[in-house]
Amino acid sequence: MDLGGSIEWFSRKLRFLSQTCGHQDQAAGTERPNMRQPIQLKAKARSGAWTLQITFSIFASGVLLASAAVATPVLGNYPNTLLPLSADTTVTPDAPPAVRVKINVSTSTDFNGTLEGDPTTGIVRVTNAHPAGTYTVTVTALRRGVETATRRFKLRVTTPATCNPVSFAAPVNLSFYSPHSAAVGDFNGDGRQDLAVVDSVQESVSILLGDGTGNFSAPKSFRAGVSVWALAVGDFNGDGKQDLAVTNWDNISILLGDGTGNLSGAKHFSSGVATWELAVGDFNGDGKQDLAVVTDTGPGRVYILMGDGRGNFSNVISYVVGDSPYSVAVGDFNNDGKQDLATANAGADNVSILLGDGTGFFGPATNFAVGDDPVSVAVGDFNGDGKQDLAVANSNSHNVSILLGDGTGNFPAVTNYTAGDQCSSVAIGDFNGDGNQDLAVSNSISLNVSILLGDGSGFFGPATNFDGAIGRLVVGDFDGDGKQDLAGSDTSFNTVSILLRDCP
C-alpha cells in the first residue's frame, strides 16, 4: 500500500467532512449538532506491516482542527522587568497574540498595584507597583472563555533610596463637594498616575489626570449612582483599559474606561443592600475579576459578585462576618494559593478571616479581636517571613493594631500602636526607603497623618505626625521621583489632599 497515497486520501476525506458539516449548518439554519467527539480514521496494510491513525476534532462550527492545535501558544514571551517602588511601566512581549484572545494578568495577593493586559498587542501595563519585592506575574490568554496559553515573567519592585528623616511637602488641597474615597490608576494610559474620586453629594465619580509632576487636571465627572461611597480599579471587560467599580445605596455600579480618561455610563448590579467598601479579586480562578463588598445592613456580611469578563456581575453570595464591617481586603492567609478575605468590623471590634476554596466559595469566618471601632484593614508582611499580616485602624481607640499571621489563617497575637485622634484609614508603604514596610494612618479629629516606621521584624516606632485633612488614604508616586506619596479624601473639609514625599 502506498503511504503517500493513503495520506492524500485521508486529507481529501477530511476536507469533505469539514465542508459537509459547514454546508449542513448553513442550510438548516438551526442549532448545530454536537460534533465535538473526535473522529478517528485508521488504515492498515493487509500484511499488518504498518498502522496509520489520525485523530481530529470536528467542532460544531464546521472548523476542523487537529486536537494538538488547541494548545498552540498564542502569546509571546515576556522579559523580566525591574522598576522602582510605586512606579508605572509597560511590559512588551516578543510577539503579539497570534489570534484574538482575552488576556488576564495576575500575581500574588502581596502585590498592591494594578495589572492589565492589552488583548491586541499583549502588552502588560503595571500601575503603582508596590510594595517592594519580586513577583511572578502570570499572563493568561483566554479564547471563548478557555485558557489557551500562559506566560510568566518576574517583576521586581525595588526599594527607593534611603531618605531620613521622613517628611512631606505641605499638602495641596483639591476642592470637592463630599469626597469619600479615592483610588490610584492610569486612566488615559500615558504612564502617569491619575486619581479617581467618589463624590457622595454629586453622586458621581471624577477622574483627575496626573501630569507626572504632582499636579492634576480639573476633575471630569461621571454619574455613578445614589449615595456613592467607595470605589476600586479593575479591568472588568478584559480590554486592557482601567475600569471602576463603585458602591452605592443598593447596588454596585460598573463604569468601563475607554483608555483616554473617559468612562461609560454606569451599569448597575444589585446586591440588595446598601454597600460600603469593596475589593477586587479572582475568587474562582477563571481569569475574570470578581468583587467582594461589605455592608452593615442587618447582620454584618460580605457579598461576593462573580464577574463574567465582559463587565457584568451575578451570582451574589453572602457570608456572615462581624457586626458593621467597614473595610475588606483580599489576601492569601493560609498560603494555599487561593484568595481569602479579611474584614474590619466596627461593631464587633474584631477582624473576620474567610478562607477561600478557589472555586468562588469561602468557609465560615474566624474572628480576631483588635482595638475599638476598627474601620480599615490592609494586608502586608511586616516581619518578612513570607506570611501575610494585617494592619487595622481603630477609630475610637486612636490606634492601629498589628496582627502577625502564622501562614495557616491564624493571627496568634495583636500589638497596638498609638496614632492620632480617631484613626480612619491605614495604608502600607516604605516611606524612608529602608526596605521595611511602614504605616500611614489618617486621623479625622487631629487632622493629620501618622507615619509609623517598621523595623522589618514586625514592630513599629512611635508615630510622627504631618498636617493634612486626609481621610481615606491611598499610596502612589504622583511626581515620579521614586518616593511614595499620599492622597486622601476628606468629607469634613470637602477636599482631596495630596502629600508629596520630599527628601532634604
Short mmCIF file of C-alpha atoms in Angstrom, two decimals:
data_model
loop_
_atom_site.label_atom_id
_atom_site.label_comp_id
_atom_site.label_asym_id
_atom_site.label_seq_id
_atom_site.Cartn_x
_atom_site.Cartn_y
_atom_site.Cartn_z
CA MET A 1 0.00 0.00 0.00
CA ASP A 2 1.32 3.46 -0.95
CA LEU A 3 1.67 5.57 2.26
CA GLY A 4 1.68 8.91 0.41
CA GLY A 5 -1.48 7.96 -1.48
CA SER A 6 -3.19 6.90 1.76
CA ILE A 7 -2.46 10.19 3.48
CA GLU A 8 -3.72 12.10 0.45
CA TRP A 9 -6.95 10.04 0.54
CA PHE A 10 -7.41 10.82 4.26
CA SER A 11 -6.81 14.51 3.59
CA ARG A 12 -9.46 14.60 0.85
CA LYS A 13 -11.90 12.72 3.07
CA LEU A 14 -11.41 15.12 5.99
CA ARG A 15 -11.84 18.18 3.76
CA PHE A 16 -15.07 16.66 2.50
CA LEU A 17 -16.33 16.10 6.07
CA SER A 18 -15.44 19.66 7.06
CA GLN A 19 -17.22 21.16 4.04
CA THR A 20 -20.25 18.91 4.56
CA CYS A 21 -20.60 19.91 8.22
CA GLY A 22 -20.36 23.60 7.35
CA HIS A 23 -22.88 23.22 4.48
CA GLN A 24 -25.41 21.42 6.64
CA ASP A 25 -25.17 24.07 9.36
CA GLN A 26 -25.87 26.89 6.93
CA ALA A 27 -28.67 25.11 5.11
CA ALA A 28 -30.54 24.03 8.20
CA GLY A 29 -30.33 27.41 9.92
CA THR A 30 -30.87 25.63 13.24
CA GLU A 31 -28.79 24.65 16.22
CA ARG A 32 -25.74 22.73 15.09
CA PRO A 33 -25.42 19.10 16.11
CA ASN A 34 -23.00 18.05 18.78
CA MET A 35 -19.89 17.03 16.86
CA ARG A 36 -17.23 17.60 19.48
CA GLN A 37 -16.27 13.92 19.70
CA PRO A 38 -13.03 13.24 17.85
CA ILE A 39 -13.23 11.22 14.64
CA GLN A 40 -10.59 8.56 14.32
CA LEU A 41 -9.65 7.27 10.87
CA LYS A 42 -7.46 4.21 10.70
CA ALA A 43 -5.76 2.49 7.79
CA LYS A 44 -3.96 -0.81 7.99
CA ALA A 45 -1.96 -2.62 5.32
CA ARG A 46 -3.31 -6.08 4.60
CA SER A 47 0.01 -7.53 5.64
CA GLY A 48 -0.23 -5.81 9.03
CA ALA A 49 3.17 -4.27 8.42
CA TRP A 50 2.09 -0.75 9.41
CA THR A 51 -0.77 1.15 11.05
CA LEU A 52 -1.71 4.77 10.40
CA GLN A 53 -4.05 6.52 12.84
CA ILE A 54 -5.07 10.18 12.55
CA THR A 55 -7.22 11.81 15.22
CA PHE A 56 -9.04 15.06 14.51
CA SER A 57 -11.65 17.07 16.40
CA ILE A 58 -14.53 18.39 14.30
CA PHE A 59 -16.31 21.25 16.05
CA ALA A 60 -19.87 22.36 15.54
CA SER A 61 -18.71 25.48 13.70
CA GLY A 62 -17.55 23.29 10.84
CA VAL A 63 -13.93 24.18 11.54
CA LEU A 64 -11.59 21.22 11.54
CA LEU A 65 -8.68 21.44 13.93
CA ALA A 66 -6.02 18.99 14.91
CA SER A 67 -6.50 18.30 18.61
CA ALA A 68 -2.89 19.22 19.27
CA ALA A 69 -3.50 22.67 17.73
CA VAL A 70 -5.83 23.66 20.58
CA ALA A 71 -2.82 24.00 22.87
CA THR A 72 -0.78 26.01 20.33
CA PRO A 73 0.65 29.04 22.18
CA VAL A 74 -0.93 32.37 21.24
CA LEU A 75 1.22 34.59 23.46
CA GLY A 76 4.72 35.89 23.05
CA ASN A 77 7.38 35.72 25.74
CA TYR A 78 7.73 38.50 28.30
CA PRO A 79 11.03 39.87 29.62
CA ASN A 80 11.74 40.01 33.33
CA THR A 81 11.18 43.60 34.44
CA LEU A 82 12.69 45.91 37.05
CA LEU A 83 11.04 49.13 38.22
CA PRO A 84 11.12 51.46 41.24
CA LEU A 85 8.64 51.39 44.09
CA SER A 86 5.19 52.78 43.18
CA ALA A 87 6.29 53.33 39.57
CA ASP A 88 4.45 52.57 36.33
CA THR A 89 5.67 50.65 33.29
CA THR A 90 4.62 48.55 30.32
CA VAL A 91 5.98 45.09 29.56
CA THR A 92 6.01 44.18 25.86
CA PRO A 93 6.12 40.56 24.64
CA ASP A 94 8.33 39.50 21.73
CA ALA A 95 5.19 38.83 19.69
CA PRO A 96 1.52 39.84 19.92
CA PRO A 97 -1.21 37.24 20.43
CA ALA A 98 -1.48 35.04 17.34
CA VAL A 99 -5.28 35.02 17.45
CA ARG A 100 -7.95 37.16 19.07
CA VAL A 101 -7.98 36.48 22.83
CA LYS A 102 -8.87 37.97 26.18
CA ILE A 103 -5.89 38.45 28.48
CA ASN A 104 -5.83 38.07 32.25
CA VAL A 105 -2.82 39.26 34.24
CA SER A 106 -2.37 38.15 37.84
CA THR A 107 0.19 37.79 40.57
CA SER A 108 0.44 37.28 44.32
CA THR A 109 -2.05 38.99 46.62
CA ASP A 110 1.01 40.65 48.19
CA PHE A 111 1.06 42.99 45.19
CA ASN A 112 -0.95 46.17 45.68
CA GLY A 113 -0.63 47.81 42.26
CA THR A 114 -2.78 47.16 39.20
CA LEU A 115 -2.13 44.97 36.16
CA GLU A 116 -3.89 44.91 32.79
CA GLY A 117 -3.16 43.13 29.51
CA ASP A 118 -3.96 44.53 26.06
CA PRO A 119 -5.74 41.79 24.06
CA THR A 120 -4.47 43.15 20.73
CA THR A 121 -0.80 43.76 21.47
CA GLY A 122 -0.34 41.55 24.53
CA ILE A 123 1.35 44.45 26.34
CA VAL A 124 1.02 44.31 30.14
CA ARG A 125 0.55 47.64 31.90
CA VAL A 126 1.75 47.99 35.51
CA THR A 127 0.49 50.92 37.60
CA ASN A 128 1.67 51.93 41.09
CA ALA A 129 3.78 48.83 41.72
CA HIS A 130 4.16 48.24 45.45
CA PRO A 131 5.34 47.03 47.90
CA ALA A 132 8.97 46.27 47.07
CA GLY A 133 9.69 42.65 46.26
CA THR A 134 9.90 40.13 43.44
CA TYR A 135 6.64 38.87 41.96
CA THR A 136 5.84 36.16 39.45
CA VAL A 137 3.36 37.67 37.00
CA THR A 138 1.16 35.24 35.07
CA VAL A 139 -0.30 36.27 31.71
CA THR A 140 -3.12 34.02 30.56
CA ALA A 141 -4.77 34.07 27.15
CA LEU A 142 -8.44 33.10 27.15
CA ARG A 143 -10.30 32.26 23.96
CA ARG A 144 -14.04 31.70 24.23
CA GLY A 145 -13.53 31.53 27.98
CA VAL A 146 -10.98 28.69 27.73
CA GLU A 147 -7.32 29.05 28.64
CA THR A 148 -5.17 28.71 25.52
CA ALA A 149 -1.73 29.84 26.64
CA THR A 150 0.16 31.01 29.72
CA ARG A 151 3.35 33.01 30.02
CA ARG A 152 5.17 34.15 33.17
CA PHE A 153 7.77 36.75 33.95
CA LYS A 154 9.43 38.19 37.05
CA LEU A 155 8.51 41.68 38.16
CA ARG A 156 11.00 43.12 40.63
CA VAL A 157 9.97 46.26 42.51
CA THR A 158 13.00 47.94 44.05
CA THR A 159 13.38 49.85 47.31
CA PRO A 160 13.83 53.61 46.92
CA ALA A 161 16.94 55.44 48.08
CA THR A 162 17.11 55.78 51.85
CA CYS A 163 15.80 59.15 52.92
CA ASN A 164 15.75 60.28 56.55
CA PRO A 165 14.08 61.92 58.26
CA VAL A 166 10.71 61.21 56.68
CA SER A 167 9.00 64.39 55.58
CA PHE A 168 6.27 65.59 53.25
CA ALA A 169 5.72 68.86 51.46
CA ALA A 170 2.77 70.99 52.55
CA PRO A 171 -0.50 69.37 51.41
CA VAL A 172 -2.14 70.54 48.20
CA ASN A 173 -5.91 70.53 48.63
CA LEU A 174 -8.34 69.95 45.75
CA SER A 175 -11.94 71.01 46.35
CA PHE A 176 -14.91 68.65 46.04
CA TYR A 177 -18.44 68.64 47.40
CA SER A 178 -18.18 65.49 49.52
CA PRO A 179 -15.29 63.21 48.51
CA HIS A 180 -15.39 59.95 50.41
CA SER A 181 -12.96 57.66 48.64
CA ALA A 182 -10.11 57.83 46.12
CA ALA A 183 -8.12 55.33 44.05
CA VAL A 184 -4.92 55.48 42.00
CA GLY A 185 -4.97 54.50 38.34
CA ASP A 186 -3.72 55.38 34.88
CA PHE A 187 -6.96 56.01 33.07
CA ASN A 188 -5.54 57.51 29.87
CA GLY A 189 -2.59 55.14 29.54
CA ASP A 190 0.14 57.78 29.48
CA GLY A 191 2.24 56.22 32.24
CA ARG A 192 1.41 58.99 34.72
CA GLN A 193 -0.66 58.25 37.77
CA ASP A 194 -4.20 59.63 37.93
CA LEU A 195 -6.85 59.73 40.64
CA ALA A 196 -10.47 58.62 40.71
CA VAL A 197 -12.60 60.24 43.42
CA VAL A 198 -16.10 59.38 44.61
CA ASP A 199 -18.27 62.38 45.49
CA SER A 200 -21.30 61.29 47.52
CA VAL A 201 -23.21 64.58 47.24
CA GLN A 202 -22.77 64.84 43.48
CA GLU A 203 -23.45 61.10 43.18
CA SER A 204 -20.56 60.87 40.76
CA VAL A 205 -17.03 59.64 40.26
CA SER A 206 -14.43 62.07 38.97
CA ILE A 207 -11.24 61.41 37.01
CA LEU A 208 -8.25 63.68 37.67
CA LEU A 209 -5.46 63.14 35.17
CA GLY A 210 -1.94 63.47 36.56
CA ASP A 211 0.86 65.26 34.69
CA GLY A 212 3.65 63.25 36.35
CA THR A 213 4.93 66.22 38.38
CA GLY A 214 2.39 66.01 41.20
CA ASN A 215 -0.30 68.15 39.58
CA PHE A 216 -3.72 67.04 38.39
CA SER A 217 -6.21 68.26 35.83
CA ALA A 218 -9.62 69.62 36.71
CA PRO A 219 -11.96 66.73 37.62
CA LYS A 220 -14.14 65.25 34.90
CA SER A 221 -17.26 63.77 36.49
CA PHE A 222 -19.41 60.80 35.55
CA ARG A 223 -22.73 59.86 37.12
CA ALA A 224 -22.26 56.76 39.30
CA GLY A 225 -25.41 56.12 41.39
CA VAL A 226 -27.26 57.13 44.54
CA SER A 227 -25.26 57.71 47.74
CA VAL A 228 -22.00 56.55 46.21
CA TRP A 229 -19.44 55.57 48.81
CA ALA A 230 -16.28 53.73 47.72
CA LEU A 231 -14.54 52.59 44.55
CA ALA A 232 -11.94 50.18 43.21
CA VAL A 233 -9.93 49.96 39.97
CA GLY A 234 -10.04 46.88 37.75
CA ASP A 235 -10.29 45.69 34.16
CA PHE A 236 -13.72 44.09 34.23
CA ASN A 237 -14.23 43.54 30.49
CA GLY A 238 -10.69 42.42 29.63
CA ASP A 239 -9.90 45.13 27.08
CA GLY A 240 -6.69 46.30 28.77
CA LYS A 241 -8.24 49.61 29.89
CA GLN A 242 -8.89 50.51 33.50
CA ASP A 243 -12.47 50.48 34.77
CA LEU A 244 -14.12 51.41 38.07
CA ALA A 245 -16.46 49.62 40.45
CA VAL A 246 -18.40 51.94 42.78
CA THR A 247 -20.55 51.05 45.79
CA ASN A 248 -23.80 52.94 46.37
CA TRP A 249 -27.17 52.70 48.03
CA ASP A 250 -28.33 49.24 46.97
CA ASN A 251 -26.07 48.11 44.14
CA ILE A 252 -22.64 48.13 42.54
CA SER A 253 -22.03 50.45 39.62
CA ILE A 254 -19.55 49.50 36.90
CA LEU A 255 -18.09 52.26 34.72
CA LEU A 256 -15.94 50.99 31.87
CA GLY A 257 -12.93 53.06 30.80
CA ASP A 258 -12.12 53.85 27.18
CA GLY A 259 -8.38 54.33 27.76
CA THR A 260 -8.49 58.09 27.18
CA GLY A 261 -9.70 59.14 30.64
CA ASN A 262 -13.42 58.81 29.94
CA LEU A 263 -15.90 56.37 31.47
CA SER A 264 -19.02 54.75 30.08
CA GLY A 265 -22.45 55.24 31.59
CA ALA A 266 -22.80 53.33 34.83
CA LYS A 267 -24.21 49.82 34.67
CA HIS A 268 -25.77 48.70 37.96
CA PHE A 269 -25.73 45.26 39.55
CA SER A 270 -27.90 44.66 42.57
CA SER A 271 -26.54 43.46 45.88
CA GLY A 272 -29.90 44.00 47.59
CA VAL A 273 -28.39 46.06 50.42
CA ALA A 274 -26.55 49.31 50.98
CA THR A 275 -22.87 48.64 50.25
CA TRP A 276 -19.75 50.18 51.79
CA GLU A 277 -16.20 49.24 50.91
CA LEU A 278 -15.14 46.75 48.22
CA ALA A 279 -12.12 44.86 46.88
CA VAL A 280 -11.27 43.24 43.54
CA GLY A 281 -10.19 39.59 43.28
CA ASP A 282 -10.49 36.43 41.22
CA PHE A 283 -12.09 34.06 43.68
CA ASN A 284 -12.81 31.13 41.36
CA GLY A 285 -9.59 31.29 39.34
CA ASP A 286 -11.29 31.70 35.95
CA GLY A 287 -9.24 34.73 34.93
CA LYS A 288 -12.20 37.08 35.30
CA GLN A 289 -12.27 39.72 38.00
CA ASP A 290 -14.79 39.39 40.84
CA LEU A 291 -15.83 41.71 43.66
CA ALA A 292 -16.09 41.42 47.44
CA VAL A 293 -18.34 44.04 49.08
CA VAL A 294 -19.17 44.65 52.74
CA THR A 295 -22.35 46.05 54.27
CA ASP A 296 -23.52 46.64 57.80
CA THR A 297 -27.24 46.45 56.94
CA GLY A 298 -28.62 43.82 59.33
CA PRO A 299 -26.04 41.22 60.42
CA GLY A 300 -22.56 42.01 59.16
CA ARG A 301 -21.98 40.35 55.79
CA VAL A 302 -19.57 40.27 52.89
CA TYR A 303 -21.08 39.79 49.44
CA ILE A 304 -19.32 38.06 46.54
CA LEU A 305 -20.23 39.08 42.98
CA MET A 306 -18.77 36.91 40.23
CA GLY A 307 -17.58 38.63 37.04
CA ASP A 308 -18.13 37.23 33.55
CA GLY A 309 -15.14 39.01 31.97
CA ARG A 310 -17.42 41.25 29.89
CA GLY A 311 -18.17 43.83 32.57
CA ASN A 312 -21.15 42.04 34.12
CA PHE A 313 -21.58 40.59 37.62
CA SER A 314 -24.00 37.99 39.00
CA ASN A 315 -24.30 35.01 41.36
CA VAL A 316 -24.35 37.08 44.54
CA ILE A 317 -23.40 35.01 47.58
CA SER A 318 -23.08 36.43 51.10
CA TYR A 319 -21.19 35.29 54.20
CA VAL A 320 -21.66 36.35 57.81
CA VAL A 321 -18.80 38.32 59.37
CA GLY A 322 -18.62 40.51 62.47
CA ASP A 323 -21.07 43.36 63.07
CA SER A 324 -20.76 46.53 60.96
CA PRO A 325 -17.92 45.62 58.59
CA TYR A 326 -16.43 48.83 57.19
CA SER A 327 -13.50 47.55 55.17
CA VAL A 328 -12.49 44.44 53.18
CA ALA A 329 -9.13 43.27 51.81
CA VAL A 330 -8.02 40.30 49.68
CA GLY A 331 -5.13 38.09 50.81
CA ASP A 332 -3.84 34.53 50.97
CA PHE A 333 -3.61 33.93 54.68
CA ASN A 334 -3.07 30.15 54.66
CA ASN A 335 -0.58 30.07 51.75
CA ASP A 336 -2.63 27.68 49.61
CA GLY A 337 -2.62 29.91 46.51
CA LYS A 338 -6.35 30.63 46.86
CA GLN A 339 -7.67 34.07 47.63
CA ASP A 340 -9.06 34.79 51.10
CA LEU A 341 -10.80 37.79 52.67
CA ALA A 342 -10.31 39.98 55.74
CA THR A 343 -12.96 42.39 57.00
CA ALA A 344 -12.66 45.08 59.69
CA ASN A 345 -15.84 45.00 61.78
CA ALA A 346 -16.51 48.28 63.59
CA GLY A 347 -19.46 46.99 65.62
CA ALA A 348 -17.71 43.85 66.86
CA ASP A 349 -14.22 45.24 67.49
CA ASN A 350 -12.67 42.41 65.54
CA VAL A 351 -11.38 41.24 62.16
CA SER A 352 -13.02 38.36 60.30
CA ILE A 353 -10.94 35.96 58.16
CA LEU A 354 -12.72 33.92 55.48
CA LEU A 355 -10.61 31.29 53.71
CA GLY A 356 -11.40 30.72 50.04
CA ASP A 357 -11.55 27.31 48.37
CA GLY A 358 -10.51 28.58 44.92
CA THR A 359 -13.90 27.87 43.34
CA GLY A 360 -15.59 31.08 44.47
CA PHE A 361 -16.75 29.89 47.89
CA PHE A 362 -15.50 30.71 51.38
CA GLY A 363 -15.51 28.95 54.73
CA PRO A 364 -17.08 30.41 57.88
CA ALA A 365 -15.49 33.47 59.42
CA THR A 366 -12.83 33.21 62.12
CA ASN A 367 -12.67 36.35 64.25
CA PHE A 368 -9.68 38.02 65.88
CA ALA A 369 -10.02 40.86 68.40
CA VAL A 370 -8.44 44.25 67.64
CA GLY A 371 -8.99 47.78 69.01
CA ASP A 372 -12.19 49.78 69.48
CA ASP A 373 -14.18 50.52 66.30
CA PRO A 374 -11.93 49.13 63.54
CA VAL A 375 -12.73 50.83 60.23
CA SER A 376 -9.87 49.99 57.87
CA VAL A 377 -7.75 46.90 57.16
CA ALA A 378 -4.63 46.47 54.99
CA VAL A 379 -2.55 43.39 54.12
CA GLY A 380 1.26 43.36 54.42
CA ASP A 381 4.27 41.34 55.53
CA PHE A 382 5.75 43.26 58.42
CA ASN A 383 8.28 40.71 59.67
CA GLY A 384 9.50 39.41 56.31
CA ASP A 385 8.59 35.77 56.90
CA GLY A 386 6.55 35.40 53.71
CA LYS A 387 3.31 35.08 55.67
CA GLN A 388 0.71 37.78 55.33
CA ASP A 389 -0.03 40.10 58.24
CA LEU A 390 -2.74 42.69 58.92
CA ALA A 391 -2.80 46.34 59.93
CA VAL A 392 -6.11 47.67 61.27
CA ALA A 393 -7.02 51.30 62.01
CA ASN A 394 -9.20 51.63 65.12
CA SER A 395 -11.26 54.82 65.24
CA ASN A 396 -12.32 55.04 68.90
CA SER A 397 -9.14 53.69 70.50
CA HIS A 398 -6.98 56.02 68.35
CA ASN A 399 -4.51 53.30 67.44
CA VAL A 400 -3.54 50.76 64.82
CA SER A 401 -3.50 47.01 65.51
CA ILE A 402 -0.81 44.76 64.01
CA LEU A 403 -1.70 41.07 63.63
CA LEU A 404 1.16 38.82 62.51
CA GLY A 405 -0.04 35.82 60.52
CA ASP A 406 1.27 32.30 61.03
CA GLY A 407 0.58 31.16 57.44
CA THR A 408 -2.31 28.88 58.39
CA GLY A 409 -5.02 31.54 58.50
CA ASN A 410 -4.50 32.38 62.17
CA PHE A 411 -3.20 35.52 63.87
CA PRO A 412 -2.00 34.48 67.33
CA ALA A 413 -1.35 37.91 68.83
CA VAL A 414 -2.15 41.56 68.38
CA THR A 415 0.02 44.60 69.15
CA ASN A 416 -1.44 48.11 69.26
CA TYR A 417 0.40 51.31 68.36
CA THR A 418 -0.87 54.79 69.17
CA ALA A 419 -1.59 57.11 66.25
CA GLY A 420 -3.62 60.35 66.11
CA ASP A 421 -7.19 61.06 67.20
CA GLN A 422 -9.91 58.97 65.54
CA CYS A 423 -7.95 56.86 63.06
CA SER A 424 -9.96 56.49 59.86
CA SER A 425 -7.69 54.72 57.37
CA VAL A 426 -4.42 52.78 57.15
CA ALA A 427 -2.11 52.28 54.16
CA ILE A 428 1.22 50.49 53.74
CA GLY A 429 4.36 51.97 52.20
CA ASP A 430 8.11 52.32 52.57
CA PHE A 431 8.50 55.98 53.38
CA ASN A 432 12.13 56.04 54.49
CA GLY A 433 13.48 53.63 51.87
CA ASP A 434 14.98 51.04 54.22
CA GLY A 435 13.20 48.08 52.63
CA ASN A 436 10.84 47.57 55.58
CA GLN A 437 7.10 48.15 55.37
CA ASP A 438 5.80 51.24 57.18
CA LEU A 439 2.31 52.50 58.02
CA ALA A 440 0.44 55.68 57.18
CA VAL A 441 -2.64 56.32 59.34
CA SER A 442 -5.07 59.18 58.77
CA ASN A 443 -6.71 60.82 61.79
CA SER A 444 -10.08 62.53 61.41
CA ILE A 445 -10.11 64.57 64.64
CA SER A 446 -6.46 65.65 64.85
CA LEU A 447 -6.49 66.34 61.07
CA ASN A 448 -3.14 64.79 60.38
CA VAL A 449 -1.37 61.71 59.09
CA SER A 450 0.69 59.47 61.35
CA ILE A 451 3.73 57.68 59.89
CA LEU A 452 4.92 54.63 61.84
CA LEU A 453 8.23 53.20 60.61
CA GLY A 454 8.62 49.42 60.62
CA ASP A 455 11.80 47.67 61.69
CA GLY A 456 11.30 44.59 59.50
CA SER A 457 10.73 42.26 62.44
CA GLY A 458 7.06 43.10 62.98
CA PHE A 459 7.48 46.11 65.26
CA PHE A 460 6.93 49.81 64.63
CA GLY A 461 8.35 53.00 66.06
CA PRO A 462 6.35 55.90 67.53
CA ALA A 463 4.13 57.95 65.26
CA THR A 464 5.39 61.06 63.51
CA ASN A 465 2.51 63.33 62.50
CA PHE A 466 2.11 65.51 59.41
CA ASP A 467 -0.63 68.06 58.84
CA GLY A 468 -3.31 67.30 56.29
CA ALA A 469 -7.04 66.57 56.39
CA ILE A 470 -6.69 63.33 54.53
CA GLY A 471 -9.45 60.81 55.35
CA ARG A 472 -9.30 57.65 53.20
CA LEU A 473 -5.64 57.06 52.26
CA VAL A 474 -4.03 55.81 49.06
CA VAL A 475 -0.32 55.49 48.26
CA GLY A 476 1.25 56.40 44.91
CA ASP A 477 4.14 58.22 43.27
CA PHE A 478 2.46 61.23 41.72
CA ASP A 479 5.58 63.20 40.79
CA GLY A 480 7.66 60.27 39.51
CA ASP A 481 10.63 60.81 41.84
CA GLY A 482 10.75 57.25 43.15
CA LYS A 483 9.43 58.17 46.59
CA GLN A 484 5.95 57.25 47.79
CA ASP A 485 3.37 59.99 48.15
CA LEU A 486 -0.06 60.06 49.79
CA ALA A 487 -3.51 61.14 48.68
CA GLY A 488 -6.69 61.08 50.67
CA SER A 489 -10.29 62.24 50.57
CA ASP A 490 -11.93 64.02 53.48
CA THR A 491 -15.68 64.71 53.64
CA SER A 492 -15.37 67.03 56.66
CA PHE A 493 -13.40 69.63 54.70
CA ASN A 494 -14.59 68.59 51.22
CA THR A 495 -11.08 68.20 49.90
CA VAL A 496 -8.75 65.68 48.34
CA SER A 497 -5.28 66.29 49.77
CA ILE A 498 -2.02 65.43 48.02
CA LEU A 499 1.10 64.99 50.19
CA LEU A 500 4.28 64.67 48.13
CA ARG A 501 7.17 62.94 49.84
CA ASP A 502 10.22 65.18 49.93
CA CYS A 503 13.79 64.40 50.88
CA PRO A 504 16.10 67.05 52.34
#
